[in-house]
Short mmCIF file of C-alpha atoms and ligand atoms in Angstrom, two decimals:
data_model
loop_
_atom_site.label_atom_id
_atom_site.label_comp_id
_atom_site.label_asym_id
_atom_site.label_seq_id
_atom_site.Cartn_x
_atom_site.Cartn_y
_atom_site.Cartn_z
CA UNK A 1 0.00 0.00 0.00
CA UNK A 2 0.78 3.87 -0.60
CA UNK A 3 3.00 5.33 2.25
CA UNK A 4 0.15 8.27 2.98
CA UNK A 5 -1.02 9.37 6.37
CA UNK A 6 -3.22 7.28 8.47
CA UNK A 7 -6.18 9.09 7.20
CA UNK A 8 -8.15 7.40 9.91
CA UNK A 9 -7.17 9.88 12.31
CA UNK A 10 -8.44 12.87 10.57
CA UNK A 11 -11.10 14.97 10.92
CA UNK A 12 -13.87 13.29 9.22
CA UNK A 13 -18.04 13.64 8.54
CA UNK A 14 -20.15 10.57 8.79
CA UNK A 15 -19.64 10.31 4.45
CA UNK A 16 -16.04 11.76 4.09
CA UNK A 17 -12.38 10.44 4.80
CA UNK A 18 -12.80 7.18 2.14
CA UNK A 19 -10.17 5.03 2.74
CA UNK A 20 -10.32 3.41 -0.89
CA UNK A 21 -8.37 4.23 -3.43
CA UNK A 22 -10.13 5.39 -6.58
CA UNK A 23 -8.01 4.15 -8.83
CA UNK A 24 -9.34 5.50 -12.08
CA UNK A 25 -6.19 4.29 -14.40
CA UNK A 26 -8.23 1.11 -14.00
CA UNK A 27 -11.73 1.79 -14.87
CA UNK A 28 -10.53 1.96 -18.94
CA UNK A 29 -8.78 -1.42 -18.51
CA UNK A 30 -11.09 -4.35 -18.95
CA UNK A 31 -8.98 -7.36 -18.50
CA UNK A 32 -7.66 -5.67 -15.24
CA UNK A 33 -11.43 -4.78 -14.27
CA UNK A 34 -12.63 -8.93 -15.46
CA UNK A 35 -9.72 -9.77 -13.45
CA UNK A 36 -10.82 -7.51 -10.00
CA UNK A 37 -14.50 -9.02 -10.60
CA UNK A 38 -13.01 -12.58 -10.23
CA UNK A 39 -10.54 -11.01 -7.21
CA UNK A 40 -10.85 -13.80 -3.98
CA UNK A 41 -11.11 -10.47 -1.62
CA UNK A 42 -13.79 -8.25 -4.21
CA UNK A 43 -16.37 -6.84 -2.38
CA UNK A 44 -19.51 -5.38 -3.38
CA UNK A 45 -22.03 -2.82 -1.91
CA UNK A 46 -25.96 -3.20 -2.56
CA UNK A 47 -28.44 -0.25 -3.53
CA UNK A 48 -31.44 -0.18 -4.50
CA UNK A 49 -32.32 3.62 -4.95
CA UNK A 50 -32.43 5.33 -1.08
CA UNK A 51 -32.40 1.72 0.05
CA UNK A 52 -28.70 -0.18 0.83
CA UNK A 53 -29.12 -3.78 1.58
CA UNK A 54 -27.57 -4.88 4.89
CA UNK A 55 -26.17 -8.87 6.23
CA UNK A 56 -28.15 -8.45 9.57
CA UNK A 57 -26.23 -11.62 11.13
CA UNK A 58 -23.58 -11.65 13.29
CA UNK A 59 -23.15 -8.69 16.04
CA UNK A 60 -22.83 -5.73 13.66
CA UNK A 61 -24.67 -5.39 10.39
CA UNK A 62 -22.18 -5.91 7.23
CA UNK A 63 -23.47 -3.98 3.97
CA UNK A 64 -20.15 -5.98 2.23
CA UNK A 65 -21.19 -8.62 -0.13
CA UNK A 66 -19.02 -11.25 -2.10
CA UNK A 67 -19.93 -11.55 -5.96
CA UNK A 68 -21.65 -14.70 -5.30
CA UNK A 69 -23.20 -13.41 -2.28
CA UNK A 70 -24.65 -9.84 -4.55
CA UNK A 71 -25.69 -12.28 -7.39
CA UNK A 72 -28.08 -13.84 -5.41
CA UNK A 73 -29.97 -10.46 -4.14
CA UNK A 74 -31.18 -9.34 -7.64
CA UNK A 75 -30.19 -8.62 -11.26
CA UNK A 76 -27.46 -5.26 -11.31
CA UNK A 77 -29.09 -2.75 -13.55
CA UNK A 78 -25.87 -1.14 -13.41
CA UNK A 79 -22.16 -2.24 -11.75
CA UNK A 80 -19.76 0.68 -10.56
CA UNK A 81 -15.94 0.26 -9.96
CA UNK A 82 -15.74 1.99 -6.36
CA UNK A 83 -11.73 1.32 -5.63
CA UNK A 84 -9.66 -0.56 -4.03
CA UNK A 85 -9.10 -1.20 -0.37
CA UNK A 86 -5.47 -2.71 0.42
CA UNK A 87 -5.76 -3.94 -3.04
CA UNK A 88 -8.92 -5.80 -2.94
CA UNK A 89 -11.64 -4.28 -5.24
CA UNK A 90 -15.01 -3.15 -4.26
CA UNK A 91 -18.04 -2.68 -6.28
CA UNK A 92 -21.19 -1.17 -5.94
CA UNK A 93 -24.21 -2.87 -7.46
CA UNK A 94 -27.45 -0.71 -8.40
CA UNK A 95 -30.85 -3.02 -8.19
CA UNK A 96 -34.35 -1.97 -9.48
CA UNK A 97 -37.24 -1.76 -6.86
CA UNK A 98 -38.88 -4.75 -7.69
CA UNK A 99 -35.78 -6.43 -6.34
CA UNK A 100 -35.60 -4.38 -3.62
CA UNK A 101 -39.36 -5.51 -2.58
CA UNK A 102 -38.49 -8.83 -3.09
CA UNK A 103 -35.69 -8.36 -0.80
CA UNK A 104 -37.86 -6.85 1.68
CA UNK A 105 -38.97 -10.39 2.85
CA UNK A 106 -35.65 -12.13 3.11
CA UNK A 107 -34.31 -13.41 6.18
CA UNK A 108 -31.06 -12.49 7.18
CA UNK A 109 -30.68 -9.17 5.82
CA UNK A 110 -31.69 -5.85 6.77
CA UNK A 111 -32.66 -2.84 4.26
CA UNK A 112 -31.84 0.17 5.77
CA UNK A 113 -31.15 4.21 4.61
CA UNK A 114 -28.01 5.44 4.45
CA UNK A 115 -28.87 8.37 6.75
CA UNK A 116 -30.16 6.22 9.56
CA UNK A 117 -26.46 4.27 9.20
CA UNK A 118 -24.76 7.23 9.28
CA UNK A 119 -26.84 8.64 12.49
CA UNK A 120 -27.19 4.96 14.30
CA UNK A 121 -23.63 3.99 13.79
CA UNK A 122 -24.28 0.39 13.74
CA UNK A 123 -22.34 -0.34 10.68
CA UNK A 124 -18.71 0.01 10.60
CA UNK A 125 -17.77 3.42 10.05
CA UNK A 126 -15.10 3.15 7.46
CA UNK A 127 -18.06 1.06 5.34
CA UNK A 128 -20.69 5.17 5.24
CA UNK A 129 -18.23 6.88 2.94
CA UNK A 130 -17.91 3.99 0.10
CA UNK A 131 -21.44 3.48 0.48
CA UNK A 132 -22.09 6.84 -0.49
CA UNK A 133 -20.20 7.15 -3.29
CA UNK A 134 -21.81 3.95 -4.40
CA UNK A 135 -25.78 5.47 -3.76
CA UNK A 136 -24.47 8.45 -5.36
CA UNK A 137 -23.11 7.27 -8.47
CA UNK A 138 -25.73 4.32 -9.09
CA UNK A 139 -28.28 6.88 -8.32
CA UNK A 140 -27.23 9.05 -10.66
CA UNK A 141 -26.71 5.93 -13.32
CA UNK A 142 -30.72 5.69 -12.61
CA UNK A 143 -31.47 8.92 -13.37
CA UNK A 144 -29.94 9.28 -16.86
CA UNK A 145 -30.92 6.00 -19.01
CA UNK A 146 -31.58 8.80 -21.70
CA UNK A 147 -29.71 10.84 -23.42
CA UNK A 148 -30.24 14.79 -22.55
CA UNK A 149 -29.36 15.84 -25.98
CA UNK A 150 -31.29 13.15 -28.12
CA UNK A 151 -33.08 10.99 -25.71
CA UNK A 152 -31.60 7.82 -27.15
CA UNK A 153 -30.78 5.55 -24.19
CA UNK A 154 -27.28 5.86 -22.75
CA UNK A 155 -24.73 3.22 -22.20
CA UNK A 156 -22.61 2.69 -19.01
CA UNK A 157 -18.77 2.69 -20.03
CA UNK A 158 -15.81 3.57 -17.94
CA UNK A 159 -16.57 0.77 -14.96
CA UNK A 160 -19.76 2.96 -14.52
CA UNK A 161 -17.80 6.10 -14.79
CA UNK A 162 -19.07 7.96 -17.50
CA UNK A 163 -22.72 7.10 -19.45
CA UNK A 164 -22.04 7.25 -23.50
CA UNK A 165 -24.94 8.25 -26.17
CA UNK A 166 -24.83 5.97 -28.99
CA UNK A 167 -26.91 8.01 -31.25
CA UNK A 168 -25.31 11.77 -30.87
CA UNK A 169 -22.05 10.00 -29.74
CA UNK A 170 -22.00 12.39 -26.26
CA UNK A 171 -20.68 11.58 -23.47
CA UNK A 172 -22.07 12.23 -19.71
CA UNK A 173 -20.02 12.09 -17.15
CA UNK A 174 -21.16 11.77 -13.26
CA UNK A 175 -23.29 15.02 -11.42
CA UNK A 176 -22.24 16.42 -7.96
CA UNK A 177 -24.18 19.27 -7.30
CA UNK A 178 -22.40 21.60 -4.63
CA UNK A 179 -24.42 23.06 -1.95
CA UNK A 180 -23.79 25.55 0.87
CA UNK A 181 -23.93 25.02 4.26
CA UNK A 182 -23.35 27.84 6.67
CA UNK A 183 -23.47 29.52 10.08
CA UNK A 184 -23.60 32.91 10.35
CA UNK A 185 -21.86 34.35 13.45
CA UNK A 186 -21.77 38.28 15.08
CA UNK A 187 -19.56 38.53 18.03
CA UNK A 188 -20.53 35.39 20.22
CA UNK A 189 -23.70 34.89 18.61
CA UNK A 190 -24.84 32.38 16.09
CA UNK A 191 -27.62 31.61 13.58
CA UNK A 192 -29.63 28.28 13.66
CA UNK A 193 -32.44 27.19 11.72
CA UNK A 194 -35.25 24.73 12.25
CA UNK A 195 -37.52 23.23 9.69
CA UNK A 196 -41.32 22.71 10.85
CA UNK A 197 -40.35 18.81 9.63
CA UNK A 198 -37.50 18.52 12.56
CA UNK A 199 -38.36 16.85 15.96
CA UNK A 200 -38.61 19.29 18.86
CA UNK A 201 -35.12 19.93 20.28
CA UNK A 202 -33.41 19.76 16.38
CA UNK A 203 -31.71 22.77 14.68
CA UNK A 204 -29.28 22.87 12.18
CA UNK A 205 -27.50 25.32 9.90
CA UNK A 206 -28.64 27.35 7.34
CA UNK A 207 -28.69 25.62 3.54
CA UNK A 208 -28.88 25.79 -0.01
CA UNK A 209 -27.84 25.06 -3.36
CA UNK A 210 -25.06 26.96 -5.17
CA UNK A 211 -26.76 28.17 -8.51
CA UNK A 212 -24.99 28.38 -11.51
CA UNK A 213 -23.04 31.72 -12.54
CA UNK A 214 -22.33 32.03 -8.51
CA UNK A 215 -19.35 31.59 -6.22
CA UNK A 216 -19.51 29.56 -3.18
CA UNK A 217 -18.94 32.98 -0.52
CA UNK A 218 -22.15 34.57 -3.08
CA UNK A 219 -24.48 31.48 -2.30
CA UNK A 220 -23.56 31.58 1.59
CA UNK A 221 -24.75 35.33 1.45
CA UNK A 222 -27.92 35.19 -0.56
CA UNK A 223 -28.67 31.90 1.05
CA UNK A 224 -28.34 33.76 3.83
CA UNK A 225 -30.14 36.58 3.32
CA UNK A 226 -33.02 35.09 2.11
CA UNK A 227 -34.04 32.54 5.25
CA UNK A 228 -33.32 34.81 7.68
CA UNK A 229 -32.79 38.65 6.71
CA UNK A 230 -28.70 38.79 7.73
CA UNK A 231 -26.36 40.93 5.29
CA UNK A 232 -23.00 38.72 5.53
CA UNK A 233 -19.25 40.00 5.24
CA UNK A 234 -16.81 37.95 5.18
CA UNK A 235 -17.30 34.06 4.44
CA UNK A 236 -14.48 31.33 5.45
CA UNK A 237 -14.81 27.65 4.72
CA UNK A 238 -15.13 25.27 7.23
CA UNK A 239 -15.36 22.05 5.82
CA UNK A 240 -16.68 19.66 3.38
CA UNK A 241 -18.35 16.19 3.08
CA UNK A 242 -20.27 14.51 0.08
CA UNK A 243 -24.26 14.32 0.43
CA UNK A 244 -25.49 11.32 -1.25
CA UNK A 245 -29.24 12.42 -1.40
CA UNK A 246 -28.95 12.23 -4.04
CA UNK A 247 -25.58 13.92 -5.40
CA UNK A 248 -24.63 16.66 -3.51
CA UNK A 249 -21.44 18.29 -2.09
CA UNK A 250 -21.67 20.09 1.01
CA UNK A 251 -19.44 23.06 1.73
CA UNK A 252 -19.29 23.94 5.27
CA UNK A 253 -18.58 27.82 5.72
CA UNK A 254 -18.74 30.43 8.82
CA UNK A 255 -20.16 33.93 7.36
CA UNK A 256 -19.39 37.48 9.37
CA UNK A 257 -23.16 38.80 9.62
CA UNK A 258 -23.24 42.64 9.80
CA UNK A 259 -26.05 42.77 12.40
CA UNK A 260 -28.24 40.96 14.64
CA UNK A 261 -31.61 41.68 13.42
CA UNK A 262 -33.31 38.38 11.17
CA UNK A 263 -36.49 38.50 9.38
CA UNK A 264 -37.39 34.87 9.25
CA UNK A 265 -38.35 33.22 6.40
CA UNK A 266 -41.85 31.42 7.03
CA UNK A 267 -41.65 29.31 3.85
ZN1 ZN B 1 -27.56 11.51 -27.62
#
């Protein structure tokens, strides 16, 4: 293995700090990829759209499949070279919701969100972040069968990389969509939020999506302005972590606001 930090150490969010290696030199290379489908340590991960399928035997509940294992939980409507981990590939596997139903039913597995794994922390950290970039990337694959140019249906290529038009001969590669998440601050005070969907004692920060033609400090101060009144000065980012529902990035940032007074946004 590479001689990098021990990046389990670092300062992580439940779907960042993957410790698989992308390895995207490979996903063009199909004898290597037959090869890392036939590997005796390949694992794959299940989804079936906000659903991931979950082993529930044993003490903790193991989303990791073998090949054989994933073959007998459904046909793959699509198959997505994730990395590998200490050289051993893993997959992720996209199944259709009549599979998923069927699933439903079967003993010995659980299907669960990937939220509620992330919050409950029953499965093995190190398995959220892989998992997300699986339910992002096969959800995306589910979302764009057809071409946007010539509505043709697209074809996966790149080990589920990329989506190619056959027709128009365009190629579409994978969507993250980045979105801002942000606390404004004056002094010692601090901005919170609370959706009439929360439970009772939940806040959270202030959110939205960047839109296009705008920089990421722009979106933290209309975003800002708009739910709850604040002029902002100065933005600073904070940190990061992908948001898998269904393709998002969010950007963490802390934004000077210029006074205390908010006009709340009802809506
Ligand atoms: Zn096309």
């Amino acid at each position: 293995m590479s001689k990098e930090p021990d990046r389990r150490s670092l300062l992580r969010q439940a779907y960042s700090g993957s410790l698989l290696e992308r390895a995207a030199a490979l996903r063009s290379d199909e004898a290597k990829l037959a090869a890392l489908h036939k590997h005796g340590r390949a694992g794959v991960y299940v989804v079936g759209g906000e659903l991931i399928v979950l082993k529930a035997q044993g003490a903790a509940p193991d989303p990791l499949f073998s090949p054989d294992e994933a073959r007998t939980l459904g046909a793959a409507r699509e198959t997505v070279f994730l990395g590998l981990l200490d050289d051993a590939p893993r997959f992720g596997i996209g199944i259709d919701a009549a599979a998923i139903e069927a699933l439903k039913a079967r003993e010995g597995l659980t299907l669960i969100d990937l939220r509620t794994i992330a919050v409950q922390g029953e499965v093995d950290t190190a398995h959220v972040p892989p998992l997300a970039e699986a339910k992002a990337i096969l959800g995306w694959h589910a979302r764009h069968r057809f071409c946007p140019n010539c509505a043709a249906p697209t074809v996966p290529t790149q080990a589920g990389w990329r989506r190619d038009c056959p027709t128009c001969k365009a190629e579409h590669f994978p969507r993250t969509d980045p979105v801002v998440i942000m606390l404004p601050i004056a002094g010692d005070r601090c901005v919170l939020g609370r959706s009439p969907r929360f439970p009772q004692t939940m806040w959270s920060c202030l959110a939205g999506f960047c839109e296009p033609g705008e920089s990421i400090e722009e979106a933290v101060r209309r975003e800002v302005a708009e739910e709850v009144g604040l002029a902002c000065a100065q933005v600073r980012y904070f940190a990061s972590q992908p948001w898998p529902f269904p393709s998002s990035l969010m950007i963490g940032c802390i934004a000077e606001a210029l006074s205390q007074t908010i006009v709340i946004d009802r809506e």
